[in-house]
Amino acid sequence: RDAELALLSSVLETPRAARPIIVIHGPGGVGKTALIDAAGSLSSGVRKEWVSLDASAVPPVLPVVEGALSPALCAENVVVRIDSYERLSHLDEWFRKSFVPRLSETALVLITSRNPPADEWLANPLVEVVALRNLDPKACFDYLDRLGVDPRLRADIVARTHGHPLALALVADRARRSGEVEPAVVRPRCCALSSRMCRHR
């Protein structure tokens, strides 16, 4: 994820980013949250205040969401981070039209969602959209090499997981302990879609 990490690191290091709203979307387990965590850990701390909301952990109702995010409205250089934004799709208009315009000009908004953003986001020149996909084979093999997975098992692991990060991590961990490749616990979304398409043919 070098390109994505570079983008996030850049905006985190800039008090007034040219693209102050970053929407990261992709299927579950593809590494959206891990990407933001990694970028935050690499940041030098220009933006020290974070207001975070995990929408999967709270009731998705306006009073709760507004209360959780309200501290960001009176902060400079704040990072507003919302994970699992797909659970707040019914509040999308409020967030875009009411909440975001009230933020400081130096605020940065980071959103992760399983769903692509609505067209209204795409029309906003201040928004950067990042679509996360499965890892390419080289990245998979590099990851397995760093873990010390038996080289004889690596190609099978990559083939079974299709580069889905969570599945790759789970199968690699089991392979290290058992010495053999077991089926992925998490089936990549692309495989699930293919299976459904085959059944309808």
PDB file of C-alpha atoms in Angstrom:
ATOM      1  CA  ARG A   1       0.000   0.000   0.000  1.00  0.00           C
ATOM      2  CA  ASP A   2       2.897   2.386  -0.643  1.00  0.00           C
ATOM      3  CA  ALA A   3       0.907   4.845  -2.775  1.00  0.00           C
ATOM      4  CA  GLU A   4      -1.997   4.967  -0.333  1.00  0.00           C
ATOM      5  CA  LEU A   5       0.317   5.381   2.656  1.00  0.00           C
ATOM      6  CA  ALA A   6       2.141   8.217   0.889  1.00  0.00           C
ATOM      7  CA  LEU A   7      -1.162  10.002   0.217  1.00  0.00           C
ATOM      8  CA  LEU A   8      -2.374   9.733   3.797  1.00  0.00           C
ATOM      9  CA  SER A   9       0.996  10.643   5.265  1.00  0.00           C
ATOM     10  CA  SER A  10       1.082  13.731   3.065  1.00  0.00           C
ATOM     11  CA  VAL A  11      -2.299  15.054   4.169  1.00  0.00           C
ATOM     12  CA  LEU A  12      -1.582  14.240   7.817  1.00  0.00           C
ATOM     13  CA  GLU A  13       1.593  16.310   7.630  1.00  0.00           C
ATOM     14  CA  THR A  14      -0.115  19.285   5.977  1.00  0.00           C
ATOM     15  CA  PRO A  15      -2.017  21.766   8.192  1.00  0.00           C
ATOM     16  CA  ARG A  16      -4.219  22.779   5.263  1.00  0.00           C
ATOM     17  CA  ALA A  17      -4.516  19.910   2.800  1.00  0.00           C
ATOM     18  CA  ALA A  18      -5.570  20.473  -0.801  1.00  0.00           C
ATOM     19  CA  ARG A  19      -7.878  17.461  -0.498  1.00  0.00           C
ATOM     20  CA  PRO A  20      -9.081  17.626   3.125  1.00  0.00           C
ATOM     21  CA  ILE A  21     -11.642  14.817   2.761  1.00  0.00           C
ATOM     22  CA  ILE A  22     -10.380  11.295   2.079  1.00  0.00           C
ATOM     23  CA  VAL A  23     -12.885   8.498   1.453  1.00  0.00           C
ATOM     24  CA  ILE A  24     -11.356   5.017   1.550  1.00  0.00           C
ATOM     25  CA  HIS A  25     -13.658   2.226   0.403  1.00  0.00           C
ATOM     26  CA  GLY A  26     -13.358  -1.493  -0.202  1.00  0.00           C
ATOM     27  CA  PRO A  27     -14.732  -4.855   0.972  1.00  0.00           C
ATOM     28  CA  GLY A  28     -14.468  -5.980   4.578  1.00  0.00           C
ATOM     29  CA  GLY A  29     -11.023  -7.170   5.602  1.00  0.00           C
ATOM     30  CA  VAL A  30      -9.207  -5.401   2.777  1.00  0.00           C
ATOM     31  CA  GLY A  31      -7.257  -3.197   5.201  1.00  0.00           C
ATOM     32  CA  LYS A  32      -9.010   0.182   5.329  1.00  0.00           C
ATOM     33  CA  THR A  33      -8.660   0.691   9.064  1.00  0.00           C
ATOM     34  CA  ALA A  34      -5.141  -0.760   9.109  1.00  0.00           C
ATOM     35  CA  LEU A  35      -4.118   1.721   6.413  1.00  0.00           C
ATOM     36  CA  ILE A  36      -5.202   4.734   8.464  1.00  0.00           C
ATOM     37  CA  ASP A  37      -3.599   3.275  11.605  1.00  0.00           C
ATOM     38  CA  ALA A  38      -0.320   2.791   9.748  1.00  0.00           C
ATOM     39  CA  ALA A  39      -0.369   6.315   8.318  1.00  0.00           C
ATOM     40  CA  GLY A  40      -1.124   7.765  11.747  1.00  0.00           C
ATOM     41  CA  SER A  41       1.768   5.895  13.318  1.00  0.00           C
ATOM     42  CA  LEU A  42       4.137   7.284  10.668  1.00  0.00           C
ATOM     43  CA  SER A  43       2.952  10.865  11.121  1.00  0.00           C
ATOM     44  CA  SER A  44       5.172  13.282  13.019  1.00  0.00           C
ATOM     45  CA  GLY A  45       2.167  14.606  14.926  1.00  0.00           C
ATOM     46  CA  VAL A  46       1.373  17.844  13.071  1.00  0.00           C
ATOM     47  CA  ARG A  47      -2.266  16.961  13.658  1.00  0.00           C
ATOM     48  CA  LYS A  48      -2.346  16.005  17.333  1.00  0.00           C
ATOM     49  CA  GLU A  49      -6.102  15.970  17.929  1.00  0.00           C
ATOM     50  CA  TRP A  50      -8.227  13.145  16.528  1.00  0.00           C
ATOM     51  CA  VAL A  51     -11.979  12.801  16.879  1.00  0.00           C
ATOM     52  CA  SER A  52     -12.872   9.229  15.966  1.00  0.00           C
ATOM     53  CA  LEU A  53     -16.134   7.383  15.511  1.00  0.00           C
ATOM     54  CA  ASP A  54     -16.527   3.692  14.765  1.00  0.00           C
ATOM     55  CA  ALA A  55     -20.050   3.556  13.366  1.00  0.00           C
ATOM     56  CA  SER A  56     -20.196  -0.197  13.954  1.00  0.00           C
ATOM     57  CA  ALA A  57     -19.878   0.344  17.704  1.00  0.00           C
ATOM     58  CA  VAL A  58     -22.606   2.938  18.326  1.00  0.00           C
ATOM     59  CA  PRO A  59     -26.308   3.295  17.525  1.00  0.00           C
ATOM     60  CA  PRO A  60     -26.446   4.838  14.028  1.00  0.00           C
ATOM     61  CA  VAL A  61     -28.770   7.667  15.035  1.00  0.00           C
ATOM     62  CA  LEU A  62     -28.186  11.390  14.577  1.00  0.00           C
ATOM     63  CA  PRO A  63     -28.050  12.481  18.264  1.00  0.00           C
ATOM     64  CA  VAL A  64     -25.401   9.864  19.065  1.00  0.00           C
ATOM     65  CA  VAL A  65     -23.327  10.543  15.941  1.00  0.00           C
ATOM     66  CA  GLU A  66     -23.564  14.311  16.330  1.00  0.00           C
ATOM     67  CA  GLY A  67     -22.575  14.097  19.985  1.00  0.00           C
ATOM     68  CA  ALA A  68     -19.560  11.922  19.225  1.00  0.00           C
ATOM     69  CA  LEU A  69     -18.308  14.227  16.482  1.00  0.00           C
ATOM     70  CA  SER A  70     -19.131  17.599  18.052  1.00  0.00           C
ATOM     71  CA  PRO A  71     -15.689  18.068  19.725  1.00  0.00           C
ATOM     72  CA  ALA A  72     -14.213  18.426  16.226  1.00  0.00           C
ATOM     73  CA  LEU A  73     -16.208  21.589  15.566  1.00  0.00           C
ATOM     74  CA  CYS A  74     -14.104  23.706  17.912  1.00  0.00           C
ATOM     75  CA  ALA A  75     -10.658  22.319  17.085  1.00  0.00           C
ATOM     76  CA  GLU A  76      -7.916  23.393  14.682  1.00  0.00           C
ATOM     77  CA  ASN A  77      -5.879  20.906  12.644  1.00  0.00           C
ATOM     78  CA  VAL A  78      -8.216  18.166  13.845  1.00  0.00           C
ATOM     79  CA  VAL A  79      -8.543  14.775  12.161  1.00  0.00           C
ATOM     80  CA  VAL A  80     -12.133  13.552  11.996  1.00  0.00           C
ATOM     81  CA  ARG A  81     -12.043   9.804  11.489  1.00  0.00           C
ATOM     82  CA  ILE A  82     -15.157   7.741  10.785  1.00  0.00           C
ATOM     83  CA  ASP A  83     -14.927   3.987  10.323  1.00  0.00           C
ATOM     84  CA  SER A  84     -17.741   1.774   8.949  1.00  0.00           C
ATOM     85  CA  TYR A  85     -19.382   4.793   7.329  1.00  0.00           C
ATOM     86  CA  GLU A  86     -21.687   2.471   5.372  1.00  0.00           C
ATOM     87  CA  ARG A  87     -23.774   2.210   8.564  1.00  0.00           C
ATOM     88  CA  LEU A  88     -24.431   5.954   8.381  1.00  0.00           C
ATOM     89  CA  SER A  89     -25.659   6.123   4.788  1.00  0.00           C
ATOM     90  CA  HIS A  90     -29.000   7.508   5.989  1.00  0.00           C
ATOM     91  CA  LEU A  91     -27.089  10.410   7.586  1.00  0.00           C
ATOM     92  CA  ASP A  92     -24.902  11.107   4.573  1.00  0.00           C
ATOM     93  CA  GLU A  93     -26.705  14.289   3.552  1.00  0.00           C
ATOM     94  CA  TRP A  94     -26.519  15.675   7.094  1.00  0.00           C
ATOM     95  CA  PHE A  95     -22.821  14.875   7.281  1.00  0.00           C
ATOM     96  CA  ARG A  96     -22.012  16.484   3.920  1.00  0.00           C
ATOM     97  CA  LYS A  97     -24.241  19.533   4.154  1.00  0.00           C
ATOM     98  CA  SER A  98     -24.392  20.276   7.871  1.00  0.00           C
ATOM     99  CA  PHE A  99     -21.436  18.831   9.711  1.00  0.00           C
ATOM    100  CA  VAL A 100     -18.477  19.124   7.311  1.00  0.00           C
ATOM    101  CA  PRO A 101     -19.101  22.805   6.389  1.00  0.00           C
ATOM    102  CA  ARG A 102     -18.884  23.724  10.086  1.00  0.00           C
ATOM    103  CA  LEU A 103     -15.405  22.261  10.507  1.00  0.00           C
ATOM    104  CA  SER A 104     -12.292  24.423  10.607  1.00  0.00           C
ATOM    105  CA  GLU A 105     -10.594  25.079   7.262  1.00  0.00           C
ATOM    106  CA  THR A 106      -7.600  23.159   8.609  1.00  0.00           C
ATOM    107  CA  ALA A 107      -9.617  20.044   9.516  1.00  0.00           C
ATOM    108  CA  LEU A 108      -9.012  16.712   7.808  1.00  0.00           C
ATOM    109  CA  VAL A 109     -11.773  14.130   7.357  1.00  0.00           C
ATOM    110  CA  LEU A 110     -10.911  10.443   6.935  1.00  0.00           C
ATOM    111  CA  ILE A 111     -13.760   8.066   6.090  1.00  0.00           C
ATOM    112  CA  THR A 112     -13.660   4.303   5.635  1.00  0.00           C
ATOM    113  CA  SER A 113     -16.598   2.464   4.118  1.00  0.00           C
ATOM    114  CA  ARG A 114     -17.398  -0.829   2.456  1.00  0.00           C
ATOM    115  CA  ASN A 115     -19.418   1.080  -0.124  1.00  0.00           C
ATOM    116  CA  PRO A 116     -18.225   3.609  -2.717  1.00  0.00           C
ATOM    117  CA  PRO A 117     -19.154   7.208  -1.888  1.00  0.00           C
ATOM    118  CA  ALA A 118     -22.338   8.775  -3.225  1.00  0.00           C
ATOM    119  CA  ASP A 119     -22.140  10.846  -6.412  1.00  0.00           C
ATOM    120  CA  GLU A 120     -22.337  14.043  -4.357  1.00  0.00           C
ATOM    121  CA  TRP A 121     -18.955  13.240  -2.824  1.00  0.00           C
ATOM    122  CA  LEU A 122     -17.412  12.618  -6.235  1.00  0.00           C
ATOM    123  CA  ALA A 123     -18.536  16.031  -7.442  1.00  0.00           C
ATOM    124  CA  ASN A 124     -16.708  17.785  -4.596  1.00  0.00           C
ATOM    125  CA  PRO A 125     -13.192  18.921  -5.645  1.00  0.00           C
ATOM    126  CA  LEU A 126     -12.059  18.724  -2.005  1.00  0.00           C
ATOM    127  CA  VAL A 127     -12.644  14.969  -1.883  1.00  0.00           C
ATOM    128  CA  GLU A 128     -10.056  12.297  -2.639  1.00  0.00           C
ATOM    129  CA  VAL A 129     -11.466   8.800  -3.158  1.00  0.00           C
ATOM    130  CA  VAL A 130      -9.237   5.778  -2.538  1.00  0.00           C
ATOM    131  CA  ALA A 131     -10.509   2.364  -3.634  1.00  0.00           C
ATOM    132  CA  LEU A 132      -8.688  -0.467  -1.871  1.00  0.00           C
ATOM    133  CA  ARG A 133      -8.446  -3.786  -3.659  1.00  0.00           C
ATOM    134  CA  ASN A 134      -6.746  -7.094  -2.911  1.00  0.00           C
ATOM    135  CA  LEU A 135      -2.968  -7.096  -2.758  1.00  0.00           C
ATOM    136  CA  ASP A 136      -1.048  -7.895  -5.924  1.00  0.00           C
ATOM    137  CA  PRO A 137       0.983 -11.136  -5.992  1.00  0.00           C
ATOM    138  CA  LYS A 138       4.307  -9.404  -5.353  1.00  0.00           C
ATOM    139  CA  ALA A 139       2.981  -7.720  -2.217  1.00  0.00           C
ATOM    140  CA  CYS A 140       1.565 -11.062  -1.052  1.00  0.00           C
ATOM    141  CA  PHE A 141       4.869 -12.877  -1.530  1.00  0.00           C
ATOM    142  CA  ASP A 142       6.767 -10.047   0.198  1.00  0.00           C
ATOM    143  CA  TYR A 143       4.370 -10.285   3.144  1.00  0.00           C
ATOM    144  CA  LEU A 144       4.734 -14.070   3.390  1.00  0.00           C
ATOM    145  CA  ASP A 145       8.504 -13.722   3.187  1.00  0.00           C
ATOM    146  CA  ARG A 146       8.508 -11.259   6.102  1.00  0.00           C
ATOM    147  CA  LEU A 147       6.400 -13.705   8.117  1.00  0.00           C
ATOM    148  CA  GLY A 148       8.836 -16.501   7.410  1.00  0.00           C
ATOM    149  CA  VAL A 149       6.252 -18.771   5.777  1.00  0.00           C
ATOM    150  CA  ASP A 150       7.688 -21.897   4.140  1.00  0.00           C
ATOM    151  CA  PRO A 151       8.511 -20.913   0.512  1.00  0.00           C
ATOM    152  CA  ARG A 152       6.925 -24.158  -0.703  1.00  0.00           C
ATOM    153  CA  LEU A 153       3.539 -23.023   0.634  1.00  0.00           C
ATOM    154  CA  ARG A 154       3.508 -19.421  -0.545  1.00  0.00           C
ATOM    155  CA  ALA A 155       2.111 -19.850  -4.064  1.00  0.00           C
ATOM    156  CA  ASP A 156      -0.749 -21.994  -2.749  1.00  0.00           C
ATOM    157  CA  ILE A 157      -1.575 -19.419  -0.063  1.00  0.00           C
ATOM    158  CA  VAL A 158      -1.652 -16.579  -2.583  1.00  0.00           C
ATOM    159  CA  ALA A 159      -3.817 -18.602  -4.965  1.00  0.00           C
ATOM    160  CA  ARG A 160      -6.308 -19.561  -2.256  1.00  0.00           C
ATOM    161  CA  THR A 161      -6.678 -16.086  -0.763  1.00  0.00           C
ATOM    162  CA  HIS A 162      -6.580 -14.062  -4.017  1.00  0.00           C
ATOM    163  CA  GLY A 163      -4.528 -11.466  -2.150  1.00  0.00           C
ATOM    164  CA  HIS A 164      -7.326 -10.572   0.274  1.00  0.00           C
ATOM    165  CA  PRO A 165      -5.331  -9.149   3.227  1.00  0.00           C
ATOM    166  CA  LEU A 166      -7.349 -10.620   6.093  1.00  0.00           C
ATOM    167  CA  ALA A 167      -7.609 -14.047   4.463  1.00  0.00           C
ATOM    168  CA  LEU A 168      -3.898 -13.911   3.622  1.00  0.00           C
ATOM    169  CA  ALA A 169      -2.979 -13.155   7.236  1.00  0.00           C
ATOM    170  CA  LEU A 170      -5.212 -15.896   8.636  1.00  0.00           C
ATOM    171  CA  VAL A 171      -4.062 -18.619   6.242  1.00  0.00           C
ATOM    172  CA  ALA A 172      -0.408 -17.592   6.566  1.00  0.00           C
ATOM    173  CA  ASP A 173      -0.589 -17.754  10.356  1.00  0.00           C
ATOM    174  CA  ARG A 174      -2.086 -21.249  10.249  1.00  0.00           C
ATOM    175  CA  ALA A 175       0.463 -22.369   7.671  1.00  0.00           C
ATOM    176  CA  ARG A 176       3.333 -21.249   9.882  1.00  0.00           C
ATOM    177  CA  ARG A 177       1.958 -23.254  12.794  1.00  0.00           C
ATOM    178  CA  SER A 178       0.739 -26.353  10.988  1.00  0.00           C
ATOM    179  CA  GLY A 179       3.128 -26.566   8.042  1.00  0.00           C
ATOM    180  CA  GLU A 180       0.280 -26.903   5.566  1.00  0.00           C
ATOM    181  CA  VAL A 181      -2.174 -24.644   3.767  1.00  0.00           C
ATOM    182  CA  GLU A 182      -5.715 -24.678   5.114  1.00  0.00           C
ATOM    183  CA  PRO A 183      -8.748 -23.082   3.404  1.00  0.00           C
ATOM    184  CA  ALA A 184      -9.249 -19.375   3.988  1.00  0.00           C
ATOM    185  CA  VAL A 185     -11.631 -18.561   6.822  1.00  0.00           C
ATOM    186  CA  VAL A 186     -12.565 -15.291   5.122  1.00  0.00           C
ATOM    187  CA  ARG A 187     -13.643 -15.716   1.522  1.00  0.00           C
ATOM    188  CA  PRO A 188     -12.647 -12.697  -0.607  1.00  0.00           C
ATOM    189  CA  ARG A 189     -15.620 -10.771  -1.923  1.00  0.00           C
ATOM    190  CA  CYS A 190     -14.525 -11.280  -5.515  1.00  0.00           C
ATOM    191  CA  CYS A 191     -14.828 -15.053  -5.063  1.00  0.00           C
ATOM    192  CA  ALA A 192     -18.266 -14.752  -3.499  1.00  0.00           C
ATOM    193  CA  LEU A 193     -19.464 -12.636  -6.402  1.00  0.00           C
ATOM    194  CA  SER A 194     -18.060 -15.111  -8.909  1.00  0.00           C
ATOM    195  CA  SER A 195     -19.830 -17.985  -7.192  1.00  0.00           C
ATOM    196  CA  ARG A 196     -23.170 -16.213  -7.292  1.00  0.00           C
ATOM    197  CA  MET A 197     -22.679 -15.375 -10.969  1.00  0.00           C
ATOM    198  CA  CYS A 198     -21.916 -19.012 -11.751  1.00  0.00           C
ATOM    199  CA  ARG A 199     -25.058 -20.208  -9.997  1.00  0.00           C
ATOM    200  CA  HIS A 200     -27.172 -17.852 -12.085  1.00  0.00           C
ATOM    201  CA  ARG A 201     -25.744 -18.951 -15.402  1.00  0.00           C
TER     202      ARG A 201
END
